[in-house]
Tab-separated table of C-alpha atoms in Angstrom:
chain	number	residue	atom	x	y	z
A	1	UNK	CA	-34.496	-113.480	48.957
A	2	UNK	CA	-34.329	-112.501	45.294
A	3	UNK	CA	-32.624	-114.820	42.877
A	4	UNK	CA	-29.880	-113.515	40.652
A	5	UNK	CA	-30.986	-112.335	37.227
A	6	UNK	CA	-31.104	-114.970	34.576
A	7	UNK	CA	-28.424	-114.611	31.961
A	8	UNK	CA	-29.391	-114.601	28.301
A	9	UNK	CA	-29.295	-118.064	26.853
A	10	UNK	CA	-26.780	-119.035	24.234
A	11	UNK	CA	-29.660	-119.307	21.762
A	12	UNK	CA	-30.706	-115.688	22.416
A	13	UNK	CA	-27.136	-114.477	22.069
A	14	UNK	CA	-26.784	-116.333	18.786
A	15	UNK	CA	-30.108	-114.940	17.634
A	16	UNK	CA	-29.048	-111.432	18.584
A	17	UNK	CA	-25.799	-111.697	16.666
A	18	UNK	CA	-27.609	-113.037	13.592
A	19	UNK	CA	-30.308	-110.370	13.774
A	20	UNK	CA	-27.769	-107.572	14.001
A	21	UNK	CA	-25.542	-108.875	11.236
A	22	UNK	CA	-27.936	-109.971	8.483
A	23	UNK	CA	-31.412	-110.522	9.956
A	24	UNK	CA	-34.642	-109.367	8.348
A	25	UNK	CA	-36.810	-106.642	9.862
A	26	UNK	CA	-39.180	-109.289	11.200
A	27	UNK	CA	-36.293	-111.100	12.852
A	28	UNK	CA	-35.067	-107.857	14.421
A	29	UNK	CA	-38.533	-107.195	15.821
A	30	UNK	CA	-38.794	-110.660	17.342
A	31	UNK	CA	-35.316	-110.381	18.828
A	32	UNK	CA	-36.199	-106.938	20.204
A	33	UNK	CA	-39.263	-108.445	21.876
A	34	UNK	CA	-37.223	-111.182	23.530
A	35	UNK	CA	-34.504	-108.779	24.701
A	36	UNK	CA	-37.188	-106.451	26.081
A	37	UNK	CA	-38.809	-109.348	27.949
A	38	UNK	CA	-35.451	-110.241	29.450
A	39	UNK	CA	-34.740	-106.668	30.573
A	40	UNK	CA	-38.211	-105.883	31.940
A	41	UNK	CA	-38.378	-109.147	33.846
A	42	UNK	CA	-35.157	-108.474	35.750
A	43	UNK	CA	-34.695	-104.684	35.562
A	44	UNK	CA	-34.531	-104.146	39.326
A	45	UNK	CA	-31.597	-106.571	39.633
A	46	UNK	CA	-29.354	-105.339	36.846
A	47	UNK	CA	-26.190	-103.404	37.609
A	48	UNK	CA	-25.264	-100.210	35.799
A	49	UNK	CA	-22.969	-102.243	33.563
A	50	UNK	CA	-25.813	-104.587	32.604
A	51	UNK	CA	-28.025	-101.580	31.806
A	52	UNK	CA	-25.332	-100.111	29.550
A	53	UNK	CA	-25.098	-103.379	27.628
A	54	UNK	CA	-28.856	-103.487	27.131
A	55	UNK	CA	-28.756	-99.834	26.087
A	56	UNK	CA	-26.327	-100.600	23.254
A	57	UNK	CA	-28.347	-103.623	22.161
A	58	UNK	CA	-31.611	-101.688	22.072
A	59	UNK	CA	-30.004	-98.928	20.049
A	60	UNK	CA	-28.862	-101.415	17.423
A	61	UNK	CA	-32.132	-103.345	17.274
A	62	UNK	CA	-34.489	-100.405	16.696
A	63	UNK	CA	-32.771	-99.409	13.452
A	64	UNK	CA	-35.008	-99.925	10.434
A	65	UNK	CA	-37.968	-101.379	12.319
A	66	UNK	CA	-41.574	-100.261	11.985
A	67	UNK	CA	-43.242	-97.641	14.131
A	68	UNK	CA	-45.471	-100.102	15.979
A	69	UNK	CA	-42.439	-102.017	17.304
A	70	UNK	CA	-40.763	-98.815	18.508
A	71	UNK	CA	-44.005	-97.660	20.118
A	72	UNK	CA	-44.353	-100.974	21.964
A	73	UNK	CA	-40.780	-100.695	23.225
A	74	UNK	CA	-41.496	-97.172	24.464
A	75	UNK	CA	-44.620	-98.320	26.299
A	76	UNK	CA	-42.755	-101.107	28.069
A	77	UNK	CA	-39.649	-99.099	29.019
A	78	UNK	CA	-41.331	-95.810	29.997
A	79	UNK	CA	-42.518	-96.884	33.499
A	80	UNK	CA	-39.146	-98.433	34.459
A	81	UNK	CA	-37.053	-96.090	36.592
A	82	UNK	CA	-33.814	-97.886	35.703
A	83	UNK	CA	-34.467	-98.003	31.953
A	84	UNK	CA	-31.407	-97.596	29.716
A	85	UNK	CA	-30.947	-93.813	29.342
A	86	UNK	CA	-29.707	-93.677	25.740
A	87	UNK	CA	-32.615	-95.635	24.293
A	88	UNK	CA	-35.043	-93.585	26.402
A	89	UNK	CA	-33.598	-90.400	24.902
A	90	UNK	CA	-33.759	-91.869	21.386
A	91	UNK	CA	-37.406	-92.807	21.829
A	92	UNK	CA	-38.273	-89.413	23.318
A	93	UNK	CA	-36.732	-87.628	20.331
A	94	UNK	CA	-38.700	-89.706	17.843
A	95	UNK	CA	-40.826	-87.483	15.613
A	96	UNK	CA	-43.692	-89.995	15.769
A	97	UNK	CA	-45.789	-89.171	18.836
A	98	UNK	CA	-46.909	-92.810	19.257
A	99	UNK	CA	-43.256	-93.616	19.966
A	100	UNK	CA	-42.216	-90.510	21.882
A	101	UNK	CA	-45.444	-90.011	23.849
A	102	UNK	CA	-45.158	-92.770	26.474
A	103	UNK	CA	-41.595	-91.794	27.337
A	104	UNK	CA	-42.292	-88.063	27.400
A	105	UNK	CA	-45.251	-88.463	29.732
A	106	UNK	CA	-44.041	-91.257	32.037
A	107	UNK	CA	-40.285	-91.887	32.021
A	108	UNK	CA	-38.434	-90.748	35.134
A	109	UNK	CA	-35.214	-91.694	33.374
A	110	UNK	CA	-35.540	-88.872	30.852
A	111	UNK	CA	-33.260	-85.979	31.756
A	112	UNK	CA	-34.333	-82.354	32.003
A	113	UNK	CA	-32.020	-81.214	29.208
A	114	UNK	CA	-33.671	-83.551	26.705
A	115	UNK	CA	-37.138	-82.525	27.843
A	116	UNK	CA	-36.298	-78.847	27.395
A	117	UNK	CA	-34.853	-79.538	23.949
A	118	UNK	CA	-38.036	-81.309	22.877
A	119	UNK	CA	-40.266	-78.637	24.414
A	120	UNK	CA	-38.434	-76.007	22.351
A	121	UNK	CA	-38.442	-77.838	19.034
A	122	UNK	CA	-41.294	-80.337	18.734
A	123	UNK	CA	-44.969	-79.872	17.927
A	124	UNK	CA	-48.089	-79.678	20.049
A	125	UNK	CA	-48.554	-83.447	20.441
A	126	UNK	CA	-45.104	-83.757	22.036
A	127	UNK	CA	-45.806	-80.741	24.258
A	128	UNK	CA	-49.086	-82.299	25.374
A	129	UNK	CA	-47.273	-85.516	26.334
A	130	UNK	CA	-44.735	-83.555	28.403
A	131	UNK	CA	-47.544	-81.679	30.153
A	132	UNK	CA	-48.779	-84.993	31.592
A	133	UNK	CA	-45.573	-85.756	33.510
A	134	UNK	CA	-45.827	-86.283	37.259
A	135	UNK	CA	-43.563	-83.291	37.934
A	136	UNK	CA	-42.842	-80.292	35.720
A	137	UNK	CA	-40.109	-77.784	36.554
A	138	UNK	CA	-40.654	-74.039	36.172
A	139	UNK	CA	-38.404	-74.027	33.094
A	140	UNK	CA	-40.497	-76.710	31.389
A	141	UNK	CA	-43.772	-75.103	32.420
A	142	UNK	CA	-42.641	-71.745	31.028
A	143	UNK	CA	-42.025	-73.356	27.633
A	144	UNK	CA	-45.343	-75.221	27.664
A	145	UNK	CA	-47.260	-72.056	28.502
A	146	UNK	CA	-45.370	-69.999	25.917
A	147	UNK	CA	-45.428	-72.493	23.023
A	148	UNK	CA	-48.477	-74.599	23.810
A	149	UNK	CA	-51.901	-74.347	22.242
A	150	UNK	CA	-55.080	-74.183	24.343
A	151	UNK	CA	-55.102	-77.953	24.910
A	152	UNK	CA	-51.475	-78.020	26.081
A	153	UNK	CA	-51.931	-75.019	28.377
A	154	UNK	CA	-55.105	-76.475	29.894
A	155	UNK	CA	-53.333	-79.777	30.529
A	156	UNK	CA	-50.346	-78.024	32.112
A	157	UNK	CA	-52.438	-75.856	34.422
A	158	UNK	CA	-54.521	-78.887	35.462
A	159	UNK	CA	-51.366	-80.795	36.428
A	160	UNK	CA	-50.823	-80.434	40.212
A	161	UNK	CA	-47.152	-81.345	39.725
A	162	UNK	CA	-46.506	-78.366	37.431
A	163	UNK	CA	-44.408	-75.649	39.053
A	164	UNK	CA	-45.579	-72.298	37.682
A	165	UNK	CA	-43.309	-69.262	37.708
A	166	UNK	CA	-44.432	-65.683	38.299
A	167	UNK	CA	-44.138	-65.077	34.551
A	168	UNK	CA	-46.265	-68.104	33.684
A	169	UNK	CA	-48.984	-67.077	36.133
A	170	UNK	CA	-49.031	-63.596	34.623
A	171	UNK	CA	-49.302	-64.935	31.061
A	172	UNK	CA	-51.991	-67.437	32.055
A	173	UNK	CA	-54.182	-64.874	33.791
A	174	UNK	CA	-53.979	-62.676	30.697
A	175	UNK	CA	-54.830	-65.647	28.490
A	176	UNK	CA	-57.750	-66.586	30.749
A	177	UNK	CA	-59.485	-63.298	30.001
A	178	UNK	CA	-60.832	-64.956	26.850
A	179	UNK	CA	-61.116	-68.508	28.172
A	180	UNK	CA	-63.537	-69.181	31.035
A	181	UNK	CA	-62.475	-72.816	31.365
A	182	UNK	CA	-58.824	-71.849	31.728
A	183	UNK	CA	-59.765	-69.148	34.238
A	184	UNK	CA	-61.507	-71.762	36.372
A	185	UNK	CA	-58.492	-74.080	36.235
A	186	UNK	CA	-56.089	-71.327	37.243
A	187	UNK	CA	-58.363	-70.130	40.018
A	188	UNK	CA	-58.460	-73.605	41.573
A	189	UNK	CA	-54.673	-73.868	41.856
A	190	UNK	CA	-53.634	-73.551	45.535
A	191	UNK	CA	-50.305	-71.978	44.548
A	192	UNK	CA	-51.858	-69.045	42.646
A	193	UNK	CA	-50.452	-65.826	44.187
A	194	UNK	CA	-53.078	-63.564	45.675
A	195	UNK	CA	-52.434	-60.588	43.367
A	196	UNK	CA	-52.961	-62.833	40.338
A	197	UNK	CA	-56.068	-64.357	41.920
A	198	UNK	CA	-57.575	-60.927	42.465
A	199	UNK	CA	-56.794	-59.879	38.911
A	200	UNK	CA	-58.324	-63.123	37.638
A	201	UNK	CA	-61.501	-62.631	39.675
A	202	UNK	CA	-61.823	-59.031	38.545
A	203	UNK	CA	-61.632	-60.043	34.885
A	204	UNK	CA	-63.907	-63.049	35.340
A	205	UNK	CA	-66.481	-60.920	37.148
A	206	UNK	CA	-66.655	-58.545	34.199
A	207	UNK	CA	-67.043	-61.460	31.803
A	208	UNK	CA	-69.832	-63.033	33.850
A	209	UNK	CA	-71.609	-59.688	34.217
A	210	UNK	CA	-71.620	-59.077	30.479
A	211	UNK	CA	-72.995	-62.544	29.757
A	212	UNK	CA	-75.744	-62.211	32.367
A	213	UNK	CA	-76.675	-58.714	31.263
A	214	UNK	CA	-76.902	-59.892	27.638
A	215	UNK	CA	-79.192	-62.765	28.651
A	216	UNK	CA	-81.360	-60.602	30.964
A	217	UNK	CA	-81.165	-56.953	29.799
A	218	UNK	CA	-84.045	-55.948	32.054
A	219	UNK	CA	-82.111	-57.027	35.135
A	220	UNK	CA	-78.815	-55.385	34.237
A	221	UNK	CA	-78.591	-53.224	37.375
A	222	UNK	CA	-79.521	-56.090	39.682
A	223	UNK	CA	-77.084	-58.477	37.986
A	224	UNK	CA	-74.288	-55.915	38.248
A	225	UNK	CA	-74.899	-55.521	41.981
A	226	UNK	CA	-75.021	-59.283	42.595
A	227	UNK	CA	-71.797	-59.907	40.658
A	228	UNK	CA	-70.009	-57.127	42.521
A	229	UNK	CA	-71.035	-58.567	45.891
A	230	UNK	CA	-69.969	-62.045	44.788
A	231	UNK	CA	-66.569	-60.745	43.716
A	232	UNK	CA	-66.074	-59.115	47.113
A	233	UNK	CA	-66.918	-62.380	48.878
A	234	UNK	CA	-64.501	-64.311	46.690
A	235	UNK	CA	-61.723	-61.837	47.385
A	236	UNK	CA	-62.333	-62.136	51.121
A	237	UNK	CA	-62.230	-65.934	50.855
A	238	UNK	CA	-58.949	-65.706	48.971
A	239	UNK	CA	-57.216	-64.205	51.998
A	240	UNK	CA	-54.037	-66.137	52.652
A	241	UNK	CA	-51.825	-66.393	55.693
A	242	UNK	CA	-49.184	-64.411	53.816
A	243	UNK	CA	-51.673	-61.591	53.176
A	244	UNK	CA	-52.739	-61.553	56.818
A	245	UNK	CA	-49.106	-61.304	57.946
A	246	UNK	CA	-48.413	-58.499	55.466
A	247	UNK	CA	-51.393	-56.495	56.674
A	248	UNK	CA	-50.470	-57.092	60.313
A	249	UNK	CA	-46.932	-55.839	59.649
A	250	UNK	CA	-48.172	-52.649	58.001
A	251	UNK	CA	-50.711	-52.081	60.778
A	252	UNK	CA	-47.928	-52.367	63.348
A	253	UNK	CA	-45.688	-49.947	61.429
A	254	UNK	CA	-48.537	-47.465	61.125
A	255	UNK	CA	-49.437	-47.714	64.813
A	256	UNK	CA	-45.809	-47.052	65.806
A	257	UNK	CA	-45.511	-44.079	63.447
A	258	UNK	CA	-42.923	-45.871	61.307
A	259	UNK	CA	-45.027	-46.159	58.159
A	260	UNK	CA	-44.210	-43.481	55.632
A	261	UNK	CA	-43.972	-42.871	51.889
A	262	UNK	CA	-40.423	-44.228	51.717
A	263	UNK	CA	-41.476	-47.537	53.332
A	264	UNK	CA	-44.409	-48.000	50.923
A	265	UNK	CA	-42.132	-47.213	47.977
A	266	UNK	CA	-39.663	-49.819	49.219
A	267	UNK	CA	-42.447	-52.419	49.379
A	268	UNK	CA	-43.397	-51.585	45.793
A	269	UNK	CA	-39.815	-51.803	44.533
A	270	UNK	CA	-39.535	-55.231	46.165
A	271	UNK	CA	-42.687	-56.413	44.382
A	272	UNK	CA	-44.622	-56.890	47.650
A	273	UNK	CA	-48.221	-56.354	46.558
A	274	UNK	CA	-49.960	-56.988	49.886
A	275	UNK	CA	-47.613	-54.734	51.879
A	276	UNK	CA	-47.799	-51.964	49.266
A	277	UNK	CA	-51.583	-52.154	49.123
A	278	UNK	CA	-51.980	-52.081	52.908
A	279	UNK	CA	-49.442	-49.261	53.261
A	280	UNK	CA	-51.105	-47.107	50.613
A	281	UNK	CA	-54.495	-47.707	52.256
A	282	UNK	CA	-53.161	-46.637	55.654
A	283	UNK	CA	-51.539	-43.452	54.350
A	284	UNK	CA	-54.686	-42.551	52.374
A	285	UNK	CA	-56.941	-43.356	55.322
A	286	UNK	CA	-59.122	-45.894	53.501
A	287	UNK	CA	-60.045	-49.502	54.152
A	288	UNK	CA	-57.486	-51.961	52.817
A	289	UNK	CA	-60.232	-53.645	50.763
A	290	UNK	CA	-61.041	-50.336	49.097
A	291	UNK	CA	-57.413	-49.793	48.165
A	292	UNK	CA	-57.155	-53.374	46.911
A	293	UNK	CA	-60.094	-52.894	44.532
A	294	UNK	CA	-58.460	-49.761	43.161
A	295	UNK	CA	-55.035	-51.399	42.901
A	296	UNK	CA	-56.144	-54.332	40.741
A	297	UNK	CA	-58.253	-52.446	38.204
A	298	UNK	CA	-56.721	-52.307	34.737
A	299	UNK	CA	-56.321	-48.511	34.657
A	300	UNK	CA	-54.034	-46.472	36.917
A	301	UNK	CA	-56.406	-43.672	37.990
A	302	UNK	CA	-57.370	-45.425	41.224
A	303	UNK	CA	-53.745	-45.713	42.337
A	304	UNK	CA	-53.088	-42.050	41.542
A	305	UNK	CA	-56.163	-40.939	43.501
A	306	UNK	CA	-55.054	-42.879	46.578
A	307	UNK	CA	-51.481	-41.618	46.266
A	308	UNK	CA	-52.596	-37.991	45.869
A	309	UNK	CA	-54.804	-38.259	48.964
A	310	UNK	CA	-51.804	-39.756	50.809
A	311	UNK	CA	-49.626	-36.848	49.642
A	312	UNK	CA	-47.106	-39.047	47.843
A	313	UNK	CA	-44.537	-37.817	45.342
A	314	UNK	CA	-44.522	-38.900	41.705
A	315	UNK	CA	-41.433	-41.114	42.175
A	316	UNK	CA	-43.364	-43.224	44.689
A	317	UNK	CA	-46.420	-43.409	42.440
A	318	UNK	CA	-44.210	-44.505	39.553
A	319	UNK	CA	-42.769	-47.338	41.672
A	320	UNK	CA	-46.271	-48.576	42.550
A	321	UNK	CA	-47.449	-48.455	38.922
A	322	UNK	CA	-44.296	-50.270	37.806
A	323	UNK	CA	-44.970	-52.999	40.386
A	324	UNK	CA	-48.537	-53.420	39.127
A	325	UNK	CA	-47.361	-53.744	35.534
A	326	UNK	CA	-44.698	-56.284	36.445
A	327	UNK	CA	-47.077	-58.430	38.498
A	328	UNK	CA	-49.926	-58.271	35.997
A	329	UNK	CA	-47.823	-58.755	32.886
A	330	UNK	CA	-49.620	-55.830	31.271
A	331	UNK	CA	-48.174	-53.513	28.654
A	332	UNK	CA	-46.022	-50.631	29.823
A	333	UNK	CA	-47.786	-47.299	30.198
A	334	UNK	CA	-46.532	-43.882	29.167
A	335	UNK	CA	-44.974	-42.720	32.421
A	336	UNK	CA	-44.425	-39.160	31.180
A	337	UNK	CA	-48.109	-38.761	30.395
A	338	UNK	CA	-49.077	-40.317	33.736
A	339	UNK	CA	-46.687	-37.984	35.552
A	340	UNK	CA	-48.320	-34.948	33.936
A	341	UNK	CA	-51.757	-36.310	34.869
A	342	UNK	CA	-50.694	-36.937	38.460
A	343	UNK	CA	-49.074	-33.555	38.921
A	344	UNK	CA	-52.152	-31.839	37.475
A	345	UNK	CA	-54.491	-33.779	39.799
A	346	UNK	CA	-55.529	-31.636	42.749
A	347	UNK	CA	-55.639	-33.136	46.215
A	348	UNK	CA	-59.147	-31.712	46.722
A	349	UNK	CA	-60.330	-33.428	43.521
A	350	UNK	CA	-58.829	-36.734	44.612
A	351	UNK	CA	-60.566	-36.407	47.988
A	352	UNK	CA	-63.920	-35.743	46.301
A	353	UNK	CA	-63.557	-38.739	43.975
A	354	UNK	CA	-62.577	-40.956	46.893
A	355	UNK	CA	-65.600	-39.804	48.933
A	356	UNK	CA	-67.845	-40.505	45.960
A	357	UNK	CA	-66.251	-43.944	45.633
A	358	UNK	CA	-66.955	-44.721	49.295
A	359	UNK	CA	-70.596	-43.698	48.972
A	360	UNK	CA	-71.285	-45.429	45.684
A	361	UNK	CA	-69.150	-48.538	46.223
A	362	UNK	CA	-67.893	-48.335	42.623
A	363	UNK	CA	-64.499	-48.009	40.984
A	364	UNK	CA	-63.273	-44.403	40.895
A	365	UNK	CA	-62.581	-42.681	37.617
A	366	UNK	CA	-61.153	-39.281	36.683
């Protein structure tokens, strides 16, 4: 059975009063140390009222004391779940990272509002400390990805407790095009959506191919073939249960005669990549893997070829292209120019390009 918390001695109370009224900085620091010892030693037993009293005392004692004393206080209070909330907020808002860092990275007492405020206004050192927290909400992660430098972003992505939004994943995959280490980190996350994973692999494959071809120019064709085969294996390994269910649904709709252009357009408008991809493949009469390769390439010609073979109208093609842009985070294309290109594309030409693509096993181009 736990004993009741010890009450501050009369000597400590006298010392506290003297330190607050006319004590020197050194006396304040020593009193702060003793008050901290008292709180940390009995934190689990204190009532909310006790915590509020300590909160007020801490606030008074940290005025006009050196950085090292504030940093030590932050280190000792940060791991305590029941730490006084006002002093925790004060320490977190400190401009000196040695003071703010321990609280930003460890304190469960720090509220989300304060964390968001700091993530919006403070520098990279404070952002890095936040990125180390056990759990990061989507709102916090969005700010870290948007405002953070390479070190902050790498730390955030490596944190398994970080909840990444669709927008953050899109930004990160784009950013990873020029950062192989970041690409690896993103690719290892189990929560990475399949359409982002495929886009990441496609970009990484191109990067690896260029590096290998530069190192071994005489083996360029062989390297290209090996990298392409490796990319296909990785894509197959990335198959998720969600993707399997999406493809099974589309297969069932197609078998029952219920799959049509309107249904595929609806999938696209709902942002359902796997269903849209499988539906477009079925209507065009190609393997779903073939359609997937054409769907994730950076240009839109592959999608238009598939859609023309499937006999789809421009409005449906526009919905699919819009879905791709939204999921990839890419820049918006000139839809009027694409419409003219699509309407000018003959079905016989699209069929020829698709047959060539099947034979060569390469990305189609028009």
